[in-house]
GROMACS .gro file of C-alpha atoms in nm:
model
  404
    1MET     CA    1  10.952   9.073  10.986
    2ASN     CA    2  10.639   8.862  11.024
    3GLU     CA    3  10.298   8.957  10.893
    4THR     CA    4  10.144   9.008  11.235
    5SER     CA    5  10.402   9.261  11.346
    6ALA     CA    6  10.375   9.442  11.013
    7ARG     CA    7   9.999   9.479  11.060
    8GLY     CA    8  10.022   9.571  11.424
    9ARG     CA    9  10.222   9.890  11.382
   10GLY     CA   10  10.131  10.219  11.224
   11GLY     CA   11   9.793  10.276  11.391
   12TRP     CA   12   9.552  10.535  11.263
   13GLY     CA   13   9.835  10.753  11.140
   14PHE     CA   14   9.897  10.510  10.856
   15PHE     CA   15   9.536  10.517  10.741
   16VAL     CA   16   9.516  10.896  10.757
   17ALA     CA   17   9.836  10.932  10.554
   18LEU     CA   18   9.721  10.673  10.299
   19ALA     CA   19   9.385  10.849  10.266
   20LEU     CA   20   9.565  11.179  10.200
   21ILE     CA   21   9.779  11.020   9.929
   22VAL     CA   22   9.472  10.869   9.762
   23LEU     CA   23   9.284  11.199   9.791
   24ALA     CA   24   9.571  11.395   9.634
   25ALA     CA   25   9.591  11.144   9.348
   26ALA     CA   26   9.214  11.165   9.301
   27LEU     CA   27   9.223  11.544   9.283
   28ILE     CA   28   9.504  11.571   9.025
   29ARG     CA   29   9.375  11.284   8.812
   30GLY     CA   30   9.014  11.392   8.831
   31GLU     CA   31   9.101  11.752   8.746
   32SER     CA   32   9.315  11.639   8.454
   33MET     CA   33   9.016  11.457   8.303
   34GLY     CA   34   8.853  11.793   8.235
   35TYR     CA   35   9.084  11.863   7.942
   36ASP     CA   36   9.042  11.766   7.578
   37TYR     CA   37   9.265  11.470   7.496
   38THR     CA   38   9.242  11.145   7.303
   39GLN     CA   39   9.390  10.797   7.299
   40ALA     CA   40   9.346  10.590   6.985
   41ASP     CA   41   9.236  10.270   7.160
   42GLU     CA   42   8.949  10.444   7.339
   43ARG     CA   43   8.750  10.409   7.015
   44ILE     CA   44   8.760  10.032   7.067
   45THR     CA   45   8.612  10.056   7.416
   46VAL     CA   46   8.330  10.287   7.309
   47ALA     CA   47   8.249  10.089   6.993
   48VAL     CA   48   8.230   9.757   7.177
   49ALA     CA   49   8.013   9.904   7.454
   50GLU     CA   50   7.779  10.063   7.200
   51HIS     CA   51   7.757   9.734   7.008
   52MET     CA   52   7.655   9.547   7.323
   53ALA     CA   53   7.389   9.808   7.400
   54ALA     CA   54   7.253   9.810   7.044
   55THR     CA   55   7.235   9.430   7.014
   56ASP     CA   56   7.144   9.362   7.379
   57THR     CA   57   7.419   9.099   7.395
   58PHE     CA   58   7.754   9.050   7.567
   59ASP     CA   59   7.936   9.017   7.233
   60THR     CA   60   8.273   9.192   7.274
   61ASN     CA   61   8.432   9.100   6.939
   62TRP     CA   62   8.577   9.412   6.779
   63SER     CA   63   8.503   9.290   6.426
   64ARG     CA   64   8.128   9.332   6.468
   65THR     CA   65   8.141   9.693   6.591
   66SER     CA   66   8.123  10.031   6.418
   67ILE     CA   67   8.503  10.038   6.386
   68ALA     CA   68   8.519   9.710   6.195
   69ASP     CA   69   8.661   9.890   5.891
   70GLU     CA   70   8.965   9.996   6.093
   71PHE     CA   71   8.988   9.699   6.330
   72GLY     CA   72   8.825   9.446   6.101
   73ARG     CA   73   8.955   9.135   6.270
   74ASN     CA   74   8.838   8.892   6.532
   75GLN     CA   75   8.959   9.028   6.863
   76TYR     CA   76   8.836   8.990   7.221
   77ASN     CA   77   9.120   9.182   7.386
   78PHE     CA   78   9.003   9.399   7.682
   79SER     CA   79   8.678   9.198   7.693
   80SER     CA   80   8.629   9.159   8.068
   81GLN     CA   81   8.705   9.525   8.137
   82ILE     CA   82   8.466   9.656   7.872
   83LEU     CA   83   8.197   9.407   7.972
   84GLY     CA   84   8.248   9.462   8.345
   85VAL     CA   85   8.204   9.838   8.324
   86TYR     CA   86   7.908   9.791   8.088
   87VAL     CA   87   7.732   9.563   8.338
   88LEU     CA   88   7.809   9.796   8.631
   89SER     CA   89   7.677  10.092   8.431
   90GLN     CA   90   7.335   9.927   8.414
   91LEU     CA   91   7.304   9.998   8.787
   92LEU     CA   92   7.324  10.371   8.716
   93PRO     CA   93   7.031  10.593   8.609
   94HIS     CA   94   7.204  10.654   8.275
   95GLY     CA   95   7.460  10.387   8.194
   96VAL     CA   96   7.561  10.254   7.855
   97GLU     CA   97   7.233  10.230   7.666
   98PRO     CA   98   7.115  10.248   7.303
   99GLY     CA   99   7.132  10.602   7.168
  100ARG     CA  100   7.354  10.736   7.445
  101PRO     CA  101   7.602  10.986   7.292
  102SER     CA  102   7.946  10.839   7.233
  103HIS     CA  103   8.122  11.113   7.427
  104LYS     CA  104   7.915  11.030   7.735
  105VAL     CA  105   7.998  10.659   7.701
  106LEU     CA  106   8.365  10.755   7.674
  107ARG     CA  107   8.336  10.975   7.982
  108LEU     CA  108   8.177  10.692   8.181
  109TYR     CA  109   8.459  10.452   8.095
  110ARG     CA  110   8.721  10.714   8.179
  111LYS     CA  111   8.560  10.765   8.519
  112ALA     CA  112   8.568  10.389   8.570
  113SER     CA  113   8.942  10.389   8.491
  114LEU     CA  114   8.993  10.666   8.745
  115MET     CA  115   8.799  10.474   9.010
  116PHE     CA  116   8.983  10.146   8.945
  117GLY     CA  117   9.318  10.326   8.962
  118LEU     CA  118   9.242  10.490   9.294
  119ILE     CA  119   9.118  10.167   9.451
  120ALA     CA  120   9.432   9.990   9.326
  121LEU     CA  121   9.641  10.266   9.484
  122ALA     CA  122   9.470  10.226   9.821
  123LEU     CA  123   9.487   9.846   9.816
  124THR     CA  124   9.855   9.851   9.723
  125GLY     CA  125   9.927  10.060  10.030
  126LEU     CA  126   9.729   9.818  10.246
  127LEU     CA  127   9.891   9.512  10.091
  128ALA     CA  128  10.242   9.653  10.135
  129ARG     CA  129  10.160   9.732  10.497
  130ARG     CA  130  10.041   9.377  10.554
  131TRP     CA  131  10.336   9.219  10.376
  132LEU     CA  132  10.616   9.453  10.480
  133GLY     CA  133  10.518   9.723  10.727
  134PRO     CA  134  10.343  10.063  10.749
  135ALA     CA  135  10.637  10.267  10.620
  136GLN     CA  136  10.665  10.043  10.314
  137GLY     CA  137  10.289  10.074  10.261
  138LEU     CA  138  10.300  10.453  10.249
  139ILE     CA  139  10.610  10.461  10.029
  140ALA     CA  140  10.460  10.216   9.780
  141ALA     CA  141  10.135  10.415   9.768
  142LEU     CA  142  10.323  10.741   9.717
  143LEU     CA  143  10.526  10.589   9.432
  144MET     CA  144  10.203  10.473   9.267
  145ALA     CA  145  10.048  10.817   9.306
  146VAL     CA  146  10.335  10.990   9.122
  147SER     CA  147  10.398  10.723   8.857
  148ILE     CA  148  10.340  10.885   8.518
  149PRO     CA  149  10.222  10.561   8.348
  150LEU     CA  150   9.966  10.496   8.622
  151TYR     CA  151   9.856  10.861   8.611
  152GLN     CA  152   9.800  10.829   8.236
  153ASP     CA  153   9.619  10.496   8.278
  154SER     CA  154   9.364  10.664   8.504
  155LEU     CA  155   9.273  10.916   8.232
  156TYR     CA  156   9.202  10.673   7.949
  157ALA     CA  157   8.913  10.439   7.871
  158ARG     CA  158   9.148  10.142   7.854
  159PRO     CA  159   9.187   9.831   8.073
  160GLU     CA  160   9.514   9.909   8.255
  161THR     CA  161   9.371  10.030   8.586
  162PHE     CA  162   9.122   9.742   8.577
  163VAL     CA  163   9.393   9.476   8.547
  164THR     CA  164   9.616   9.657   8.796
  165LEU     CA  165   9.335   9.648   9.051
  166LEU     CA  166   9.261   9.280   8.986
  167SER     CA  167   9.634   9.196   9.005
  168VAL     CA  168   9.658   9.352   9.352
  169LEU     CA  169   9.339   9.171   9.460
  170PHE     CA  170   9.484   8.847   9.320
  171ALA     CA  171   9.801   8.894   9.527
  172MET     CA  172   9.600   8.979   9.839
  173THR     CA  173   9.396   8.661   9.793
  174LEU     CA  174   9.703   8.441   9.756
  175THR     CA  175   9.843   8.555  10.090
  176SER     CA  176   9.521   8.603  10.283
  177GLY     CA  177   9.539   8.460  10.632
  178ARG     CA  178   9.161   8.439  10.646
  179LEU     CA  179   9.123   8.206  10.348
  180ARG     CA  180   9.213   7.840  10.378
  181PRO     CA  181   9.391   7.686  10.076
  182LEU     CA  182   9.080   7.563   9.894
  183PRO     CA  183   8.877   7.887   9.921
  184MET     CA  184   9.193   8.074   9.820
  185ILE     CA  185   9.208   7.856   9.507
  186VAL     CA  186   8.844   7.936   9.427
  187VAL     CA  187   8.878   8.314   9.457
  188SER     CA  188   9.221   8.343   9.292
  189GLY     CA  189   9.109   8.117   9.006
  190ALA     CA  190   8.806   8.334   8.934
  191LEU     CA  191   9.015   8.653   8.943
  192LEU     CA  192   9.276   8.501   8.713
  193GLY     CA  193   9.009   8.389   8.466
  194ILE     CA  194   8.876   8.745   8.447
  195LEU     CA  195   9.231   8.876   8.395
  196ILE     CA  196   9.296   8.628   8.113
  197ALA     CA  197   8.966   8.732   7.952
  198CYS     CA  198   9.107   9.086   7.944
  199LYS     CA  199   9.463   9.007   7.835
  200ILE     CA  200   9.589   8.663   7.733
  201THR     CA  201   9.933   8.724   7.887
  202PHE     CA  202   9.790   8.665   8.235
  203ALA     CA  203   9.778   8.295   8.149
  204ALA     CA  204  10.144   8.297   8.256
  205LEU     CA  205  10.022   8.320   8.617
  206LEU     CA  206   9.833   7.989   8.604
  207PRO     CA  207  10.091   7.789   8.807
  208LEU     CA  208  10.122   8.048   9.086
  209PRO     CA  209   9.806   7.984   9.295
  210LEU     CA  210   9.857   7.608   9.280
  211MET     CA  211  10.218   7.640   9.396
  212ILE     CA  212  10.116   7.854   9.694
  213ALA     CA  213   9.818   7.631   9.779
  214VAL     CA  214  10.032   7.317   9.774
  215ALA     CA  215  10.295   7.481   9.995
  216ARG     CA  216  10.031   7.595  10.244
  217MET     CA  217   9.861   7.255  10.257
  218ALA     CA  218  10.195   7.076  10.295
  219ALA     CA  219  10.267   7.292  10.600
  220LEU     CA  220   9.946   7.182  10.774
  221PRO     CA  221   9.976   6.913  11.047
  222SER     CA  222   9.780   6.669  10.831
  223TYR     CA  223   9.738   6.704  10.457
  224PRO     CA  224   9.364   6.764  10.396
  225ALA     CA  225   9.179   6.498  10.201
  226ARG     CA  226   9.015   6.770   9.995
  227GLY     CA  227   9.355   6.896   9.888
  228TYR     CA  228   9.343   6.684   9.577
  229LEU     CA  229   9.045   6.886   9.460
  230ALA     CA  230   9.265   7.194   9.427
  231VAL     CA  231   9.366   7.135   9.065
  232PRO     CA  232   9.021   7.068   8.911
  233VAL     CA  233   8.857   7.335   9.127
  234PHE     CA  234   9.120   7.591   9.030
  235PHE     CA  235   9.094   7.533   8.656
  236GLY     CA  236   8.715   7.520   8.683
  237MET     CA  237   8.714   7.864   8.847
  238VAL     CA  238   8.959   8.000   8.589
  239GLY     CA  239   8.721   7.880   8.319
  240ALA     CA  240   8.423   8.035   8.498
  241GLY     CA  241   8.602   8.368   8.537
  242PHE     CA  242   8.704   8.364   8.171
  243ALA     CA  243   8.350   8.280   8.059
  244ALA     CA  244   8.211   8.564   8.271
  245GLY     CA  245   8.460   8.810   8.119
  246ALA     CA  246   8.440   8.696   7.755
  247PRO     CA  247   8.124   8.487   7.706
  248TRP     CA  248   8.118   8.520   7.326
  249ALA     CA  249   8.478   8.398   7.309
  250VAL     CA  250   8.363   8.077   7.478
  251LEU     CA  251   8.081   8.042   7.227
  252ARG     CA  252   8.315   8.114   6.934
  253PRO     CA  253   8.661   7.990   7.035
  254TRP     CA  254   8.792   8.004   6.677
  255GLU     CA  255   8.740   8.382   6.680
  256TYR     CA  256   8.924   8.414   7.010
  257LEU     CA  257   9.220   8.208   6.887
  258ASP     CA  258   9.232   8.416   6.569
  259GLY     CA  259   9.266   8.730   6.782
  260VAL     CA  260   9.538   8.573   6.998
  261ALA     CA  261   9.733   8.476   6.685
  262PHE     CA  262   9.719   8.837   6.566
  263LEU     CA  263   9.856   8.964   6.898
  264VAL     CA  264  10.139   8.710   6.896
  265ALA     CA  265  10.236   8.822   6.545
  266GLN     CA  266  10.218   9.190   6.641
  267TYR     CA  267  10.452   9.152   6.937
  268SER     CA  268  10.684   8.920   6.745
  269HIS     CA  269  10.736   9.152   6.449
  270GLY     CA  270  10.702   9.494   6.607
  271PHE     CA  271  10.466   9.786   6.564
  272PRO     CA  272  10.664  10.092   6.446
  273PRO     CA  273  10.722  10.350   6.577
  274HIS     CA  274  10.653  10.186   6.914
  275GLY     CA  275  10.964  10.003   7.022
  276PHE     CA  276  11.292   9.888   6.870
  277PRO     CA  277  11.176   9.600   6.644
  278ASP     CA  278  11.507   9.550   6.464
  279GLY     CA  279  11.726   9.553   6.773
  280SER     CA  280  11.880   9.255   6.947
  281LEU     CA  281  11.739   9.131   7.278
  282LEU     CA  282  11.986   9.344   7.476
  283GLU     CA  283  11.918   9.650   7.262
  284ARG     CA  284  11.541   9.611   7.305
  285LEU     CA  285  11.583   9.561   7.679
  286ALA     CA  286  11.802   9.872   7.702
  287TYR     CA  287  11.534  10.064   7.511
  288GLY     CA  288  11.268   9.959   7.762
  289LEU     CA  289  11.490  10.018   8.063
  290ARG     CA  290  11.564  10.368   7.940
  291TYR     CA  291  11.192  10.443   7.951
  292LEU     CA  292  11.165  10.302   8.303
  293VAL     CA  293  11.464  10.502   8.426
  294GLU     CA  294  11.351  10.827   8.266
  295THR     CA  295  11.002  10.797   8.414
  296HIS     CA  296  11.092  10.660   8.759
  297GLY     CA  297  11.456  10.750   8.817
  298VAL     CA  298  11.784  10.562   8.845
  299ALA     CA  299  11.732  10.453   9.207
  300LEU     CA  300  11.414  10.250   9.157
  301LEU     CA  301  11.561   9.927   9.022
  302PRO     CA  302  11.861   9.908   9.263
  303LEU     CA  303  11.635   9.971   9.563
  304ALA     CA  304  11.386   9.712   9.437
  305ALA     CA  305  11.669   9.459   9.401
  306ILE     CA  306  11.773   9.528   9.761
  307GLY     CA  307  11.414   9.482   9.874
  308LEU     CA  308  11.393   9.145   9.699
  309VAL     CA  309  11.717   9.026   9.863
  310VAL     CA  310  11.584   9.131  10.203
  311LEU     CA  311  11.261   8.940  10.142
  312TRP     CA  312  11.465   8.632  10.054
  313ARG     CA  313  11.673   8.670  10.372
  314GLU     CA  314  11.352   8.710  10.573
  315ARG     CA  315  11.231   8.382  10.422
  316ALA     CA  316  10.913   8.552  10.301
  317HIS     CA  317  10.893   8.301  10.020
  318ALA     CA  318  10.529   8.343   9.915
  319ARG     CA  319  10.552   8.721   9.897
  320LEU     CA  320  10.883   8.704   9.714
  321LEU     CA  321  10.744   8.455   9.463
  322ILE     CA  322  10.439   8.670   9.389
  323ILE     CA  323  10.645   8.984   9.338
  324LEU     CA  324  10.892   8.801   9.114
  325CYS     CA  325  10.611   8.658   8.901
  326PHE     CA  326  10.476   9.006   8.833
  327LEU     CA  327  10.825   9.140   8.767
  328VAL     CA  328  10.864   8.874   8.497
  329PHE     CA  329  10.584   9.056   8.311
  330LEU     CA  330  10.782   9.377   8.345
  331LEU     CA  331  11.099   9.216   8.213
  332TYR     CA  332  10.915   9.059   7.920
  333PHE     CA  333  10.734   9.375   7.811
  334LEU     CA  334  11.046   9.588   7.845
  335GLN     CA  335  11.203   9.392   7.558
  336THR     CA  336  10.912   9.318   7.323
  337ARG     CA  337  10.956   9.431   6.966
  338ALA     CA  338  10.633   9.631   6.997
  339PHE     CA  339  10.692   9.840   7.310
  340PHE     CA  340  10.384   9.972   7.490
  341GLU     CA  341  10.453  10.087   7.844
  342ARG     CA  342  10.090  10.031   7.946
  343ASN     CA  343  10.142   9.654   7.912
  344PHE     CA  344  10.334   9.636   8.239
  345SER     CA  345  10.127   9.880   8.447
  346HIS     CA  346  10.004   9.593   8.665
  347SER     CA  347  10.366   9.506   8.750
  348LEU     CA  348  10.451   9.850   8.885
  349PRO     CA  349  10.278   9.818   9.226
  350PHE     CA  350  10.492   9.511   9.299
  351LEU     CA  351  10.807   9.687   9.181
  352PHE     CA  352  10.722   9.980   9.408
  353MET     CA  353  10.663   9.750   9.706
  354ALA     CA  354  11.004   9.592   9.655
  355ALA     CA  355  11.167   9.936   9.627
  356ALA     CA  356  10.988  10.056   9.941
  357HIS     CA  357  11.124   9.756  10.129
  358GLY     CA  358  11.468   9.842   9.995
  359VAL     CA  359  11.440  10.200  10.123
  360VAL     CA  360  11.350  10.083  10.473
  361ALA     CA  361  11.618   9.812  10.470
  362ILE     CA  362  11.912  10.035  10.380
  363THR     CA  363  11.813  10.305  10.629
  364ARG     CA  364  11.749  10.063  10.917
  365PRO     CA  365  12.117  10.057  11.033
  366LEU     CA  366  12.095  10.429  11.110
  367THR     CA  367  12.042  10.433  11.486
  368ARG     CA  368  11.932  10.793  11.530
  369PRO     CA  369  11.559  10.820  11.447
  370ALA     CA  370  11.589  11.172  11.305
  371LEU     CA  371  11.875  11.071  11.076
  372ARG     CA  372  11.692  10.757  10.964
  373ALA     CA  373  11.376  10.957  10.890
  374ALA     CA  374  11.576  11.213  10.692
  375ALA     CA  375  11.739  10.937  10.488
  376VAL     CA  376  11.403  10.779  10.411
  377VAL     CA  377  11.258  11.113  10.304
  378ALA     CA  378  11.559  11.182  10.080
  379LEU     CA  379  11.535  10.843   9.910
  380VAL     CA  380  11.160  10.870   9.862
  381ALA     CA  381  11.201  11.219   9.716
  382LEU     CA  382  11.463  11.081   9.476
  383LEU     CA  383  11.219  10.809   9.369
  384CYS     CA  384  10.921  11.041   9.334
  385ALA     CA  385  11.083  11.336   9.158
  386PRO     CA  386  11.090  11.205   8.797
  387GLY     CA  387  10.726  11.097   8.794
  388ALA     CA  388  10.603  11.406   8.976
  389ARG     CA  389  10.787  11.629   8.727
  390LEU     CA  390  10.632  11.447   8.431
  391ILE     CA  391  10.283  11.465   8.582
  392VAL     CA  392  10.321  11.840   8.633
  393THR     CA  393  10.445  11.876   8.274
  394THR     CA  394  10.156  11.670   8.141
  395ARG     CA  395   9.895  11.860   8.340
  396PHE     CA  396  10.020  12.216   8.294
  397ASP     CA  397  10.187  12.198   7.952
  398VAL     CA  398  10.050  11.908   7.749
  399LEU     CA  399   9.685  11.891   7.856
  400SER     CA  400   9.647  12.268   7.871
  401GLY     CA  401   9.775  12.301   7.515
  402ALA     CA  402  10.084  12.504   7.607
  403PHE     CA  403  10.316  12.228   7.483
  404ASP     CA  404  10.369  12.229   7.106
   0.00000   0.00000   0.00000
């Protein structure tokens, strides 16, 4: 299936259905925010934002905040997300400012997480439509809407929805038909720099834009003379994006490296009770896979595998490469000694797109439209049921206080 035909079908019905999915997700997530709940890392976000407001700087080092006694170490993790929301809040009548009550700062960052999550949901549906087709776009969006990790991400003042949104934008940029290779390098480099400023693990994506740019330029009738600028321009934009997201880390690189060393040690030695630190690689992977299966069902991974095979047979090499790169994050974080499911939230949209393609692929041989539609509905229901059940449990039992 080529990209043009995938875009050309679906019509307004697709956009109406996608809007309804986003609206439903907005209603359940927004309503859930009205309850009293906490997440330990939210104190970091609020403390860093308050420190920037009090000092009138863009210093995002945890060690110089009000929670230095508890997190008394050099750390710039989450920097671009905290700084980005802080800067955007200055456009509001009452953003993050000196003396603003902490609970209102927390509320503002939670609303930002909700907004980022909903935009990521909508863009994932649009990207899947462009890459694969309208049916795949709606299925992927629906899977995102009922994913319990992504639902939780939207409620917390943490960076997961921010990096999920930027990851989808990054993928859209890499395959944009409107951007020539060099502009694509500029935009993707800046986005990747901002992602790295939030979480160092995104540095693993550094080769991806260059690989796609080289492949695109090699396919042109004549290799552009400016093509050799791709490498310096790309790394220059990565540096610019990183500096924009973590300016104090650029000014004090020794502090940044100290924080990275701490994170490496944490994930190498474990963080009880989160994970299976003493298990072998296979035992740790089984531990992570169990979480994925219990939250998204047994059909997700097999259907995603089918979708990846179909992409390979369709010779959709760029799309396949991008999805695989993000699934490597998923594989890595499923087996880390310190297991935190939020670390692979940005991989889930790409897993869902692959699974959606798998659903369409295995039902395509059914010649009767009614039978094919029924099969698609049954498979999508099977995929959605675990997450939907957990969201209902969280909303009506856990958040309401009925769950002991």
